[in-house]
CSV table of C-alpha atoms in Angstrom, one decimal:
chain,number,residue,atom,x,y,z
F,1,MET,CA,11.0,-8.9,14.4
F,2,TRP,CA,10.3,-8.4,10.7
F,3,ILE,CA,11.5,-9.7,7.5
F,4,TYR,CA,11.3,-7.1,4.8
F,5,GLU,CA,10.8,-8.0,1.2
F,6,LYS,CA,11.6,-5.2,-1.2
F,7,LYS,CA,8.2,-5.3,-2.8
F,8,LEU,CA,4.8,-3.9,-1.9
F,9,GLN,CA,2.2,-6.1,-0.3
F,10,TYR,CA,0.0,-5.6,-3.4
F,11,PRO,CA,1.0,-3.9,-6.7
F,12,VAL,CA,0.3,-0.2,-7.0
F,13,ARG,CA,-0.4,1.1,-10.4
F,14,VAL,CA,-1.8,4.5,-11.5
F,15,SER,CA,-2.7,5.4,-15.1
F,16,LYS,CA,-2.4,9.2,-14.9
F,17,CYS,CA,-0.9,12.1,-13.1
F,18,ASP,CA,-3.6,13.2,-10.6
F,19,PRO,CA,-2.4,15.6,-7.8
F,20,MET,CA,-6.0,16.2,-6.5
F,21,MET,CA,-6.4,12.4,-5.9
F,22,ALA,CA,-3.0,12.4,-4.2
F,23,ARG,CA,-4.2,15.1,-1.9
F,24,PHE,CA,-7.2,13.1,-0.9
F,25,LEU,CA,-5.1,9.9,-0.5
F,26,ILE,CA,-2.9,11.7,2.0
F,27,GLU,CA,-5.8,11.2,4.5
F,28,GLN,CA,-4.9,7.6,4.7
F,29,TYR,CA,-1.2,8.5,5.1
F,30,GLY,CA,-1.4,10.9,8.1
F,31,GLY,CA,-5.1,11.2,9.0
F,32,ALA,CA,-6.7,10.1,12.3
F,33,ASP,CA,-8.0,6.9,10.8
F,34,GLY,CA,-5.1,6.4,8.4
F,35,GLU,CA,-2.5,3.7,8.2
F,36,LEU,CA,0.2,5.3,10.4
F,37,SER,CA,-2.3,5.8,13.2
F,38,ALA,CA,-3.6,2.3,12.9
F,39,ALA,CA,-0.1,0.8,12.9
F,40,LEU,CA,1.0,2.7,16.0
F,41,ARG,CA,-2.3,2.1,17.8
F,42,TYR,CA,-2.2,-1.6,17.5
F,43,LEU,CA,1.5,-2.0,18.2
F,44,ASN,CA,1.1,0.2,21.3
F,45,GLN,CA,-2.0,-1.6,22.6
F,46,ARG,CA,-0.4,-5.0,22.4
F,47,TYR,CA,1.5,-4.4,25.6
F,48,THR,CA,-1.7,-4.4,27.7
F,49,ILE,CA,-3.7,-7.0,25.7
F,50,PRO,CA,-4.1,-10.6,27.0
F,51,ASP,CA,-1.7,-13.3,25.6
F,52,GLN,CA,-4.6,-15.0,23.6
F,53,VAL,CA,-4.8,-12.1,21.2
F,54,ILE,CA,-1.4,-10.3,21.4
F,55,GLY,CA,-0.2,-11.8,18.1
F,56,LEU,CA,-3.2,-10.4,16.3
F,57,LEU,CA,-2.3,-6.9,17.2
F,58,THR,CA,1.3,-7.4,16.2
F,59,ASP,CA,0.3,-9.0,12.9
F,60,ILE,CA,-2.2,-6.3,12.0
F,61,GLY,CA,-0.1,-3.4,13.2
F,62,THR,CA,2.8,-4.7,11.1
F,63,GLU,CA,0.5,-5.0,8.0
F,64,GLU,CA,-0.6,-1.4,8.5
F,65,PHE,CA,2.9,-0.3,7.9
F,66,ALA,CA,2.8,-2.2,4.6
F,67,HIS,CA,-0.4,-0.3,3.7
F,68,LEU,CA,1.3,3.0,4.6
F,69,GLU,CA,4.0,2.1,2.1
F,70,MET,CA,1.4,1.5,-0.5
F,71,ILE,CA,-0.3,4.8,0.1
F,72,ALA,CA,3.1,6.6,-0.1
F,73,THR,CA,3.7,4.9,-3.4
F,74,MET,CA,0.3,5.9,-4.7
F,75,VAL,CA,0.8,9.6,-3.7
F,76,TYR,CA,4.3,9.6,-5.3
F,77,LYS,CA,3.1,8.1,-8.5
F,78,LEU,CA,0.1,10.5,-8.7
F,79,THR,CA,2.4,13.5,-8.3
F,80,LYS,CA,5.8,12.7,-9.7
F,81,ASP,CA,5.0,14.2,-13.1
F,82,ALA,CA,2.9,17.1,-11.9
F,83,THR,CA,3.9,20.7,-12.5
F,84,VAL,CA,4.0,23.2,-9.7
F,85,GLU,CA,0.9,24.8,-11.2
F,86,GLN,CA,-0.9,21.4,-11.1
F,87,LEU,CA,0.1,21.0,-7.5
F,88,LYS,CA,-1.2,24.4,-6.6
F,89,ALA,CA,-4.4,23.8,-8.5
F,90,ALA,CA,-4.9,20.6,-6.5
F,91,GLY,CA,-4.6,22.5,-3.2
F,92,LEU,CA,-1.0,21.2,-2.6
F,93,GLY,CA,0.7,24.6,-3.0
F,94,ALA,CA,1.4,25.0,0.8
F,95,HIS,CA,2.6,21.4,1.0
F,96,TYR,CA,5.0,22.0,-1.9
F,97,ALA,CA,6.3,25.2,-0.3
F,98,ASN,CA,7.0,23.4,2.9
F,99,HIS,CA,8.1,19.9,1.7
F,100,ASP,CA,8.5,20.0,-2.1
F,101,ARG,CA,7.2,16.5,-3.2
F,102,ALA,CA,8.2,14.8,0.0
F,103,LEU,CA,5.5,13.1,1.9
F,104,PHE,CA,4.6,14.6,5.3
F,105,TYR,CA,2.3,13.0,7.9
F,106,ASN,CA,-0.8,15.2,7.6
F,107,ASN,CA,-4.4,14.6,6.6
F,108,ALA,CA,-6.1,15.6,3.4
F,109,ALA,CA,-6.9,19.1,4.9
F,110,GLY,CA,-3.2,19.6,5.7
F,111,VAL,CA,-3.6,19.1,9.5
F,112,PRO,CA,-0.4,17.5,10.8
F,113,TRP,CA,-0.5,14.0,12.3
F,114,THR,CA,-0.7,13.9,16.1
F,115,ALA,CA,-0.2,11.2,18.7
F,116,SER,CA,-3.7,12.0,20.0
F,117,TYR,CA,-5.0,9.9,17.1
F,118,ILE,CA,-3.7,6.8,19.0
F,119,GLN,CA,-6.3,5.4,21.3
F,120,ALA,CA,-5.3,3.1,24.2
F,121,LYS,CA,-7.5,2.6,27.2
F,122,GLY,CA,-5.8,-0.3,28.8
F,123,ASP,CA,-9.0,-2.3,28.9
F,124,PRO,CA,-8.6,-5.0,26.2
F,125,ILE,CA,-12.3,-5.1,25.2
F,126,ALA,CA,-12.6,-1.3,25.0
F,127,ASP,CA,-9.4,-1.2,22.9
F,128,LEU,CA,-10.6,-3.9,20.6
F,129,TYR,CA,-13.9,-2.1,20.0
F,130,GLU,CA,-11.9,1.1,19.3
F,131,ASP,CA,-9.9,-1.0,16.8
F,132,ILE,CA,-13.0,-2.3,15.1
F,133,ALA,CA,-14.3,1.2,14.7
F,134,ALA,CA,-11.0,2.4,13.3
F,135,GLU,CA,-11.0,-0.4,10.7
F,136,GLU,CA,-14.6,0.4,9.7
F,137,LYS,CA,-13.8,4.1,9.4
F,138,ALA,CA,-10.8,3.3,7.2
F,139,ARG,CA,-12.9,0.9,5.1
F,140,ALA,CA,-15.4,3.7,4.5
F,141,THR,CA,-12.7,6.2,3.6
F,142,TYR,CA,-11.2,3.7,1.1
F,143,GLN,CA,-14.7,3.3,-0.5
F,144,TRP,CA,-15.0,7.1,-0.8
F,145,LEU,CA,-11.6,7.3,-2.4
F,146,ILE,CA,-12.5,4.6,-4.8
F,147,ASP,CA,-15.6,6.6,-5.7
F,148,MET,CA,-13.5,9.7,-6.3
F,149,THR,CA,-11.3,8.3,-9.0
F,150,ASP,CA,-11.9,6.9,-12.5
F,151,ASP,CA,-8.4,5.4,-12.6
F,152,VAL,CA,-9.2,1.7,-12.7
F,153,ASP,CA,-5.5,0.8,-11.8
F,154,LEU,CA,-5.7,3.0,-8.7
F,155,GLN,CA,-9.1,1.6,-7.8
F,156,ASP,CA,-7.7,-1.9,-7.9
F,157,SER,CA,-5.1,-1.1,-5.2
F,158,LEU,CA,-7.6,0.9,-3.1
F,159,LYS,CA,-10.1,-2.1,-3.3
F,160,PHE,CA,-7.3,-4.4,-2.0
F,161,LEU,CA,-6.8,-2.0,1.0
F,162,ARG,CA,-10.5,-1.7,1.6
F,163,GLU,CA,-10.9,-5.5,1.8
F,164,ARG,CA,-7.9,-5.7,4.2
F,165,GLU,CA,-9.8,-3.3,6.5
F,166,VAL,CA,-12.8,-5.6,6.4
F,167,VAL,CA,-10.6,-8.6,7.3
F,168,HIS,CA,-8.9,-6.7,10.2
F,169,SER,CA,-12.3,-5.7,11.5
F,170,GLN,CA,-13.5,-9.3,11.4
F,171,ARG,CA,-10.3,-10.5,13.2
F,172,PHE,CA,-10.8,-7.9,16.0
F,173,ARG,CA,-14.4,-9.0,16.4
F,174,GLU,CA,-13.2,-12.6,16.8
F,175,ALA,CA,-10.7,-11.4,19.4
F,176,VAL,CA,-13.4,-9.6,21.4
F,177,ASP,CA,-15.4,-12.9,21.4
F,178,ILE,CA,-12.4,-14.8,22.7
F,179,LEU,CA,-11.8,-12.3,25.5
F,180,ILE,CA,-15.5,-12.2,26.5
F,181,GLN,CA,-15.7,-16.0,26.5
F,182,ASP,CA,-12.6,-16.1,28.6
F,183,ARG,CA,-13.9,-13.5,31.0
F,184,ASN,CA,-17.2,-15.4,31.4
F,185,THR,CA,-15.4,-18.7,32.2
F,186,LYS,CA,-15.3,-19.7,35.8
F,187,LYS,CA,-11.8,-19.8,37.1
F,188,PHE,CA,-10.6,-22.4,39.6
F,189,PHE,CA,-7.4,-22.0,41.5
């Protein structure tokens, strides 16, 4: 189903060790509106979506995994040279005690990821509106993350991810229009 190129979708650079920023970025790793939740939501919803837009959910769901990989890379780069004292000062002491520097699917507050983050109603239009909302929430979170760092290299990657959320939201809006137009078309048998 996939062809994997051993490179990130967009380059990830960071200019300094910043465990606090890593802690905040974890929101997009294992939070309710993060990349894992989005990927699983879209790939799950595709089974009950009409054929006209099934490819869209597959494509965007797959791309969300690429974004997850970018977030993981950012967190790794922001913490790889951090001391245990720096990790503790950033509020990552409990994470370090449980996982060392390994990533774990939780949000910025340390709440573990849960499948309840994945919404699927089975009604294509309701699901697509949920997807639009998820993309807009992710866009907002990326903007707030951009605002929280002065690392221009990190901001560059975050801006890329923010813009992809905008594109995904637009594509889901187009899919809603397609399905509404199809629903309103008289069917002759």
